[in-house]
Amino acid sequence: MSKPKALVTRPLFPAARAILDQHFNVEYWTSPERISRAELLKRVAEKDALVCLLTEKVDEELLALAPKLRVAATVSVGYDNIDVPACTRHKVVATHTPGVLDETTADFAWTLLMAVARRLVEGDAWMRTGTWPGWDLDQLLGGDVWGKTLGIVGFGRIGRGLARRAQGFQMRVLYHDQVQVAPEVKRELHAEFAAFDGLLGESDFISLHVPLLPETRHLISTAAFEKMKRTAYLINTSRGPVVDEAALAAALEQKKIAGAALDVYEHEPKVSAALIARKDVILAPHIASATVDTRTKMAVMAATNAAAVLEGRRPPNALNADALGL
Ligand code: GLV
C-alpha cells in the first residue's frame, strides 16, 4: 500500500524528518524562500497531511482545495495561523506544539527585559561604530531590574516561567489573566493577581504572554500606554498584533514609557519605520524559541502529531480533538 502524502513547508530537522519519512511520502519545500501562498495551495491539493509554520495560513480557502487533508500540524505553540473551526468543519485535525518551548521563550523574554533596561543594544552599536567617547558618569543610564515590579499579562506556562526567573531578582510579580491561579501556584511563584489597569499602573516591566485572539488584538493601545509609568518598559514575545505598533511608537515619542523590546510585530516581517528609527526599542526577529534543542523538539512534536492522525491515534497536541470526537 502506498504511503499517505504529506507537504512539509520547511526541511525541518533530521529527527523530525525521520518520523515523517517513515509514515509519509513527503514533499518538503526546500527553497530558501518561504513557500508562497500560490505554491502552498497548489501543493497541498492532493496531500493527506500538512506540516507548516506559523507563517502559513490554514484557512477555509486552503481546506476547500485539499479534500484529502486529515491533519494540519503547525510547528508553533501559537496557532492564530490556523482556522481551527474551519479545520473541524473539514474534519481536519489541527495540532500545535505546546510545552516544549516554554523555558526557552521565558529565557528570551528575560533577555529582552535585561537588555532594554540596561541599553545593551545601544551600547553595542557605539562599540561597533567607534562612537564610544570613553567612560562617563551619565552614559547610557538605564533602569534597575533588581527589586522592581514585573507585570505579566497572560499567566500560562511561559508567563509563569518568567515569574520564576523574577524571583532571582527579588522582584514583586503581578499577573493578569482571565482566571486566577491556584493558591499553591501563587505561593510558589510569589505572584499576585492584579486587575489589568492596576498592573499597567504599578509595573516597571510589562511582559506579554497572551495568545492572539479577537479580544487580545491591540490589548496594548493608546489607552494602555496612558496608564503605564513613564519609567516602564514593555516586552512582547507573544504575537505582534497584541500591541498597537503605531500607539507604541507614539507613546515612546511622547515619553509615556521608557522603552520597549519586541520579538514579534503587527505585520511580520515588516516593522514600522517609526520603531526602526528609535533607540529606545530593541527589535528581535521572532526568535524567542530559537534554540537548537527547542526548535528540534517543536519539529519532532509536529511530525509526531501528524503521524498519529494517520495511524488513527488521538494526536497528543490536537486543538480540535473533542470537536472531532477523537
Ligand atoms: C512562536 O511564536 C510560536 O508560537 O511557537
GROMACS .gro file of C-alpha atoms and ligand atoms in nm:
model
  331
    1MET     CA    1   0.000   0.000   0.000
    2SER     CA    2   0.141   0.340  -0.089
    3LYS     CA    3   0.213   0.577   0.195
    4PRO     CA    4  -0.008   0.881   0.257
    5LYS     CA    5   0.125   1.206   0.117
    6ALA     CA    6   0.248   1.498   0.324
    7LEU     CA    7   0.351   1.852   0.238
    8VAL     CA    8   0.608   1.996   0.477
    9THR     CA    9   0.681   2.362   0.422
   10ARG     CA   10   1.040   2.353   0.554
   11PRO     CA   11   1.307   2.080   0.551
   12LEU     CA   12   1.276   2.076   0.936
   13PHE     CA   13   1.547   1.879   1.122
   14PRO     CA   14   1.672   1.521   1.073
   15ALA     CA   15   1.494   1.389   1.384
   16ALA     CA   16   1.158   1.519   1.257
   17ARG     CA   17   1.225   1.408   0.900
   18ALA     CA   18   1.295   1.055   1.024
   19ILE     CA   19   0.942   1.036   1.171
   20LEU     CA   20   0.778   1.190   0.867
   21ASP     CA   21   0.968   0.981   0.613
   22GLN     CA   22   0.869   0.664   0.796
   23HIS     CA   23   0.497   0.743   0.774
   24PHE     CA   24   0.457   0.954   0.464
   25ASN     CA   25   0.560   1.008   0.113
   26VAL     CA   26   0.684   1.359   0.189
   27GLU     CA   27   0.723   1.662  -0.030
   28TYR     CA   28   0.949   1.909   0.152
   29TRP     CA   29   0.962   2.274   0.049
   30THR     CA   30   1.337   2.323   0.045
   31SER     CA   31   1.377   2.659  -0.125
   32PRO     CA   32   1.539   2.923   0.099
   33GLU     CA   33   1.242   3.150   0.023
   34ARG     CA   34   0.927   3.094   0.216
   35ILE     CA   35   0.661   2.898   0.029
   36SER     CA   36   0.425   3.139  -0.147
   37ARG     CA   37   0.055   3.117  -0.092
   38ALA     CA   38   0.003   3.007  -0.453
   39GLU     CA   39   0.259   2.723  -0.419
   40LEU     CA   40   0.111   2.618  -0.087
   41LEU     CA   41  -0.240   2.597  -0.232
   42LYS     CA   42  -0.114   2.411  -0.538
   43ARG     CA   43   0.100   2.161  -0.350
   44VAL     CA   44  -0.139   2.084  -0.063
   45ALA     CA   45  -0.420   1.987  -0.300
   46GLU     CA   46  -0.356   1.610  -0.309
   47LYS     CA   47  -0.200   1.574   0.034
   48ASP     CA   48  -0.319   1.381   0.338
   49ALA     CA   49  -0.109   1.583   0.584
   50LEU     CA   50   0.034   1.932   0.608
   51VAL     CA   51   0.317   2.027   0.843
   52CYS     CA   52   0.351   2.403   0.831
   53LEU     CA   53   0.498   2.704   1.006
   54LEU     CA   54   0.328   2.997   1.174
   55THR     CA   55   0.384   3.197   0.856
   56GLU     CA   56   0.143   2.975   0.659
   57LYS     CA   57  -0.230   3.024   0.691
   58VAL     CA   58  -0.456   2.722   0.707
   59ASP     CA   59  -0.796   2.867   0.631
   60GLU     CA   60  -1.122   2.789   0.456
   61GLU     CA   61  -0.970   2.853   0.112
   62LEU     CA   62  -0.683   2.609   0.167
   63LEU     CA   63  -0.904   2.344   0.327
   64ALA     CA   64  -1.154   2.360   0.041
   65LEU     CA   65  -0.870   2.295  -0.204
   66ALA     CA   66  -0.737   1.995  -0.009
   67PRO     CA   67  -1.020   1.743   0.017
   68LYS     CA   68  -0.795   1.457   0.131
   69LEU     CA   69  -0.628   1.653   0.410
   70ARG     CA   70  -0.663   1.489   0.753
   71VAL     CA   71  -0.415   1.683   0.963
   72ALA     CA   72  -0.264   2.032   0.971
   73ALA     CA   73   0.028   2.041   1.214
   74THR     CA   74   0.183   2.380   1.282
   75VAL     CA   75   0.538   2.390   1.418
   76SER     CA   76   0.450   2.657   1.675
   77VAL     CA   77   0.264   2.689   2.000
   78GLY     CA   78   0.068   2.993   1.879
   79TYR     CA   79  -0.193   2.885   1.628
   80ASP     CA   80  -0.352   3.205   1.509
   81ASN     CA   81  -0.240   3.093   1.160
   82ILE     CA   82  -0.487   2.803   1.180
   83ASP     CA   83  -0.862   2.848   1.149
   84VAL     CA   84  -0.948   2.569   1.392
   85PRO     CA   85  -1.329   2.582   1.346
   86ALA     CA   86  -1.277   2.561   0.967
   87CYS     CA   87  -1.049   2.258   1.020
   88THR     CA   88  -1.320   2.097   1.230
   89ARG     CA   89  -1.578   2.162   0.958
   90HIS     CA   90  -1.347   1.991   0.708
   91LYS     CA   91  -1.271   1.705   0.952
   92VAL     CA   92  -0.905   1.803   0.960
   93VAL     CA   93  -0.720   1.761   1.289
   94ALA     CA   94  -0.531   2.078   1.380
   95THR     CA   95  -0.227   2.043   1.607
   96HIS     CA   96   0.037   2.269   1.762
   97THR     CA   97   0.347   2.234   1.979
   98PRO     CA   98   0.279   2.335   2.340
   99GLY     CA   99   0.507   2.272   2.636
  100VAL     CA  100   0.843   2.225   2.467
  101LEU     CA  101   0.931   2.592   2.421
  102ASP     CA  102   0.819   2.746   2.749
  103GLU     CA  103   1.155   2.778   2.922
  104THR     CA  104   1.337   2.887   2.608
  105THR     CA  105   1.077   3.156   2.541
  106ALA     CA  106   1.078   3.271   2.903
  107ASP     CA  107   1.459   3.291   2.884
  108PHE     CA  108   1.430   3.517   2.583
  109ALA     CA  109   1.166   3.742   2.740
  110TRP     CA  110   1.408   3.778   3.030
  111THR     CA  111   1.693   3.851   2.788
  112LEU     CA  112   1.490   4.130   2.629
  113LEU     CA  113   1.391   4.268   2.968
  114MET     CA  114   1.751   4.292   3.085
  115ALA     CA  115   1.880   4.421   2.753
  116VAL     CA  116   1.626   4.702   2.720
  117ALA     CA  117   1.660   4.809   3.083
  118ARG     CA  118   2.039   4.827   3.054
  119ARG     CA  119   2.051   4.965   2.698
  120LEU     CA  120   2.279   4.686   2.583
  121VAL     CA  121   2.199   4.716   2.213
  122GLU     CA  122   2.264   5.090   2.209
  123GLY     CA  123   2.597   5.030   2.380
  124ASP     CA  124   2.690   4.755   2.135
  125ALA     CA  125   2.620   4.994   1.846
  126TRP     CA  126   2.857   5.252   1.994
  127MET     CA  127   3.136   4.998   2.016
  128ARG     CA  128   3.090   4.871   1.662
  129THR     CA  129   3.073   5.216   1.510
  130GLY     CA  130   3.368   5.350   1.706
  131THR     CA  131   3.149   5.623   1.857
  132TRP     CA  132   3.213   5.548   2.225
  133PRO     CA  133   3.380   5.857   2.363
  134GLY     CA  134   3.515   5.666   2.666
  135TRP     CA  135   3.373   5.619   3.015
  136ASP     CA  136   3.150   5.888   3.156
  137LEU     CA  137   2.927   5.916   3.459
  138ASP     CA  138   2.593   5.969   3.289
  139GLN     CA  139   2.633   5.744   2.986
  140LEU     CA  140   2.353   5.509   2.876
  141LEU     CA  141   2.176   5.529   3.208
  142GLY     CA  142   1.909   5.264   3.224
  143GLY     CA  143   1.657   5.130   3.471
  144ASP     CA  144   1.719   4.887   3.757
  145VAL     CA  145   1.571   4.539   3.741
  146TRP     CA  146   1.653   4.410   4.089
  147GLY     CA  147   1.365   4.460   4.331
  148LYS     CA  148   1.133   4.623   4.077
  149THR     CA  149   0.777   4.526   3.985
  150LEU     CA  150   0.713   4.291   3.695
  151GLY     CA  151   0.365   4.277   3.543
  152ILE     CA  152   0.292   3.959   3.348
  153VAL     CA  153  -0.006   3.970   3.116
  154GLY     CA  154  -0.114   3.613   3.040
  155PHE     CA  155  -0.014   3.370   3.314
  156GLY     CA  156   0.017   3.044   3.127
  157ARG     CA  157   0.326   2.826   3.110
  158ILE     CA  158   0.554   3.094   2.964
  159GLY     CA  159   0.427   3.377   3.185
  160ARG     CA  160   0.482   3.160   3.491
  161GLY     CA  161   0.831   3.075   3.370
  162LEU     CA  162   0.907   3.446   3.366
  163ALA     CA  163   0.774   3.478   3.722
  164ARG     CA  164   1.018   3.207   3.832
  165ARG     CA  165   1.308   3.397   3.679
  166ALA     CA  166   1.195   3.719   3.850
  167GLN     CA  167   1.228   3.555   4.191
  168GLY     CA  168   1.604   3.551   4.149
  169PHE     CA  169   1.591   3.928   4.112
  170GLN     CA  170   1.366   3.974   4.415
  171MET     CA  171   1.100   4.135   4.202
  172ARG     CA  172   0.741   4.188   4.302
  173VAL     CA  173   0.538   3.995   4.047
  174LEU     CA  174   0.188   4.094   3.940
  175TYR     CA  175  -0.004   3.889   3.690
  176HIS     CA  176  -0.323   3.936   3.497
  177ASP     CA  177  -0.518   3.659   3.331
  178GLN     CA  178  -0.877   3.556   3.278
  179VAL     CA  179  -0.850   3.308   3.561
  180GLN     CA  180  -0.659   3.329   3.885
  181VAL     CA  181  -0.408   3.058   3.964
  182ALA     CA  182  -0.447   2.808   4.249
  183PRO     CA  183  -0.320   2.931   4.589
  184GLU     CA  184  -0.023   2.690   4.585
  185VAL     CA  185   0.092   2.821   4.244
  186LYS     CA  186   0.054   3.177   4.370
  187ARG     CA  187   0.266   3.091   4.675
  188GLU     CA  188   0.531   2.908   4.472
  189LEU     CA  189   0.565   3.193   4.223
  190HIS     CA  190   0.516   3.478   4.473
  191ALA     CA  191   0.276   3.631   4.223
  192GLU     CA  192  -0.024   3.849   4.299
  193PHE     CA  193  -0.327   3.877   4.073
  194ALA     CA  194  -0.391   4.233   3.957
  195ALA     CA  195  -0.667   4.393   3.754
  196PHE     CA  196  -0.537   4.484   3.409
  197ASP     CA  197  -0.534   4.859   3.473
  198GLY     CA  198  -0.375   4.812   3.814
  199LEU     CA  199  -0.097   4.601   3.662
  200LEU     CA  200  -0.033   4.865   3.394
  201GLY     CA  201  -0.012   5.140   3.655
  202GLU     CA  202   0.214   4.962   3.901
  203SER     CA  203   0.461   4.770   3.687
  204ASP     CA  204   0.814   4.875   3.599
  205PHE     CA  205   0.825   4.598   3.336
  206ILE     CA  206   0.522   4.467   3.150
  207SER     CA  207   0.568   4.139   2.963
  208LEU     CA  208   0.302   3.998   2.731
  209HIS     CA  209   0.225   3.625   2.716
  210VAL     CA  210  -0.129   3.604   2.578
  211PRO     CA  211  -0.235   3.424   2.260
  212LEU     CA  212  -0.360   3.634   1.970
  213LEU     CA  213  -0.741   3.630   1.986
  214PRO     CA  214  -1.000   3.887   1.881
  215GLU     CA  215  -1.008   4.007   2.243
  216THR     CA  216  -0.628   4.041   2.274
  217ARG     CA  217  -0.572   4.226   1.942
  218HIS     CA  218  -0.444   4.575   2.035
  219LEU     CA  219  -0.475   4.494   2.404
  220ILE     CA  220  -0.187   4.736   2.444
  221SER     CA  221  -0.303   5.055   2.276
  222THR     CA  222  -0.302   5.428   2.349
  223ALA     CA  223  -0.532   5.386   2.649
  224ALA     CA  224  -0.297   5.125   2.800
  225PHE     CA  225   0.014   5.340   2.749
  226GLU     CA  226  -0.165   5.628   2.926
  227LYS     CA  227  -0.188   5.410   3.236
  228MET     CA  228   0.175   5.297   3.243
  229LYS     CA  229   0.454   5.454   3.443
  230ARG     CA  230   0.676   5.689   3.245
  231THR     CA  231   0.967   5.471   3.355
  232ALA     CA  232   0.804   5.145   3.241
  233TYR     CA  233   0.935   4.905   2.977
  234LEU     CA  234   0.717   4.686   2.755
  235ILE     CA  235   0.834   4.341   2.645
  236ASN     CA  236   0.646   4.144   2.379
  237THR     CA  237   0.728   3.784   2.292
  238SER     CA  238   0.365   3.683   2.228
  239ARG     CA  239   0.215   3.799   1.899
  240GLY     CA  240   0.269   4.134   1.730
  241PRO     CA  241  -0.094   4.244   1.691
  242VAL     CA  242  -0.140   4.232   2.069
  243VAL     CA  243   0.035   4.570   2.061
  244ASP     CA  244  -0.084   4.862   1.852
  245GLU     CA  245   0.254   4.945   1.696
  246ALA     CA  246   0.157   5.300   1.596
  247ALA     CA  247   0.040   5.368   1.951
  248LEU     CA  248   0.367   5.223   2.086
  249ALA     CA  249   0.577   5.449   1.862
  250ALA     CA  250   0.368   5.749   1.972
  251ALA     CA  251   0.398   5.653   2.341
  252LEU     CA  252   0.777   5.632   2.310
  253GLU     CA  253   0.794   5.958   2.119
  254GLN     CA  254   0.586   6.132   2.387
  255LYS     CA  255   0.794   5.966   2.661
  256LYS     CA  256   0.489   5.794   2.807
  257ILE     CA  257   0.710   5.489   2.871
  258ALA     CA  258   1.087   5.441   2.889
  259GLY     CA  259   1.138   5.170   2.628
  260ALA     CA  260   1.023   4.852   2.462
  261ALA     CA  261   1.172   4.523   2.350
  262LEU     CA  262   0.987   4.331   2.082
  263ASP     CA  263   1.027   3.989   1.927
  264VAL     CA  264   0.701   4.000   1.730
  265TYR     CA  265   0.535   4.255   1.502
  266GLU     CA  266   0.194   4.353   1.378
  267HIS     CA  267   0.277   4.292   1.012
  268GLU     CA  268   0.567   4.045   1.009
  269PRO     CA  269   0.818   4.053   0.856
  270LYS     CA  270   0.761   4.429   0.824
  271VAL     CA  271   0.846   4.655   1.114
  272SER     CA  272   0.710   5.007   1.131
  273ALA     CA  273   0.962   5.271   1.024
  274ALA     CA  274   0.875   5.474   1.333
  275LEU     CA  275   1.003   5.192   1.555
  276ILE     CA  276   1.312   5.122   1.346
  277ALA     CA  277   1.413   5.485   1.385
  278ARG     CA  278   1.408   5.469   1.765
  279LYS     CA  279   1.693   5.385   2.000
  280ASP     CA  280   1.465   5.307   2.293
  281VAL     CA  281   1.331   4.991   2.126
  282ILE     CA  282   1.502   4.656   2.085
  283LEU     CA  283   1.385   4.472   1.774
  284ALA     CA  284   1.440   4.095   1.763
  285PRO     CA  285   1.336   3.882   1.464
  286HIS     CA  286   1.080   3.649   1.626
  287ILE     CA  287   1.344   3.419   1.779
  288ALA     CA  288   1.218   3.363   2.133
  289SER     CA  289   1.204   2.984   2.087
  290ALA     CA  290   1.503   2.968   1.854
  291THR     CA  291   1.749   2.731   2.019
  292VAL     CA  292   1.875   2.414   1.855
  293ASP     CA  293   1.713   2.190   2.115
  294THR     CA  294   1.379   2.365   2.130
  295ARG     CA  295   1.321   2.409   1.759
  296THR     CA  296   1.414   2.042   1.712
  297LYS     CA  297   1.162   1.940   1.979
  298MET     CA  298   0.894   2.152   1.815
  299ALA     CA  299   0.954   1.994   1.474
  300VAL     CA  300   0.954   1.643   1.622
  301MET     CA  301   0.631   1.720   1.806
  302ALA     CA  302   0.461   1.841   1.488
  303ALA     CA  303   0.581   1.533   1.297
  304THR     CA  304   0.458   1.306   1.579
  305ASN     CA  305   0.118   1.478   1.575
  306ALA     CA  306   0.083   1.432   1.201
  307ALA     CA  307   0.190   1.067   1.217
  308ALA     CA  308  -0.055   0.993   1.500
  309VAL     CA  309  -0.353   1.114   1.297
  310LEU     CA  310  -0.260   0.898   1.002
  311GLU     CA  311  -0.223   0.598   1.233
  312GLY     CA  312  -0.571   0.659   1.369
  313ARG     CA  313  -0.448   0.765   1.713
  314ARG     CA  314  -0.552   1.077   1.902
  315PRO     CA  315  -0.258   1.313   1.844
  316PRO     CA  316  -0.103   1.439   2.165
  317ASN     CA  317  -0.149   1.807   2.081
  318ALA     CA  318  -0.473   1.832   1.888
  319LEU     CA  319  -0.666   2.158   1.908
  320ASN     CA  320  -0.998   2.013   1.796
  321ALA     CA  321  -0.985   1.653   1.923
  322ASP     CA  322  -1.307   1.685   2.122
  323ALA     CA  323  -1.491   1.866   1.844
  324LEU     CA  324  -1.396   1.584   1.609
  325GLY     CA  325  -1.484   1.317   1.865
  326LEU     CA  326  -1.131   1.168   1.869
  327GLV     C1  327   0.627   3.102   1.810
  327GLV     O1  328   0.597   3.218   1.802
  327GLV     C2  329   0.533   3.000   1.844
  327GLV     O2  330   0.413   3.027   1.854
  327GLV     O3  331   0.577   2.885   1.860
   0.00000   0.00000   0.00000
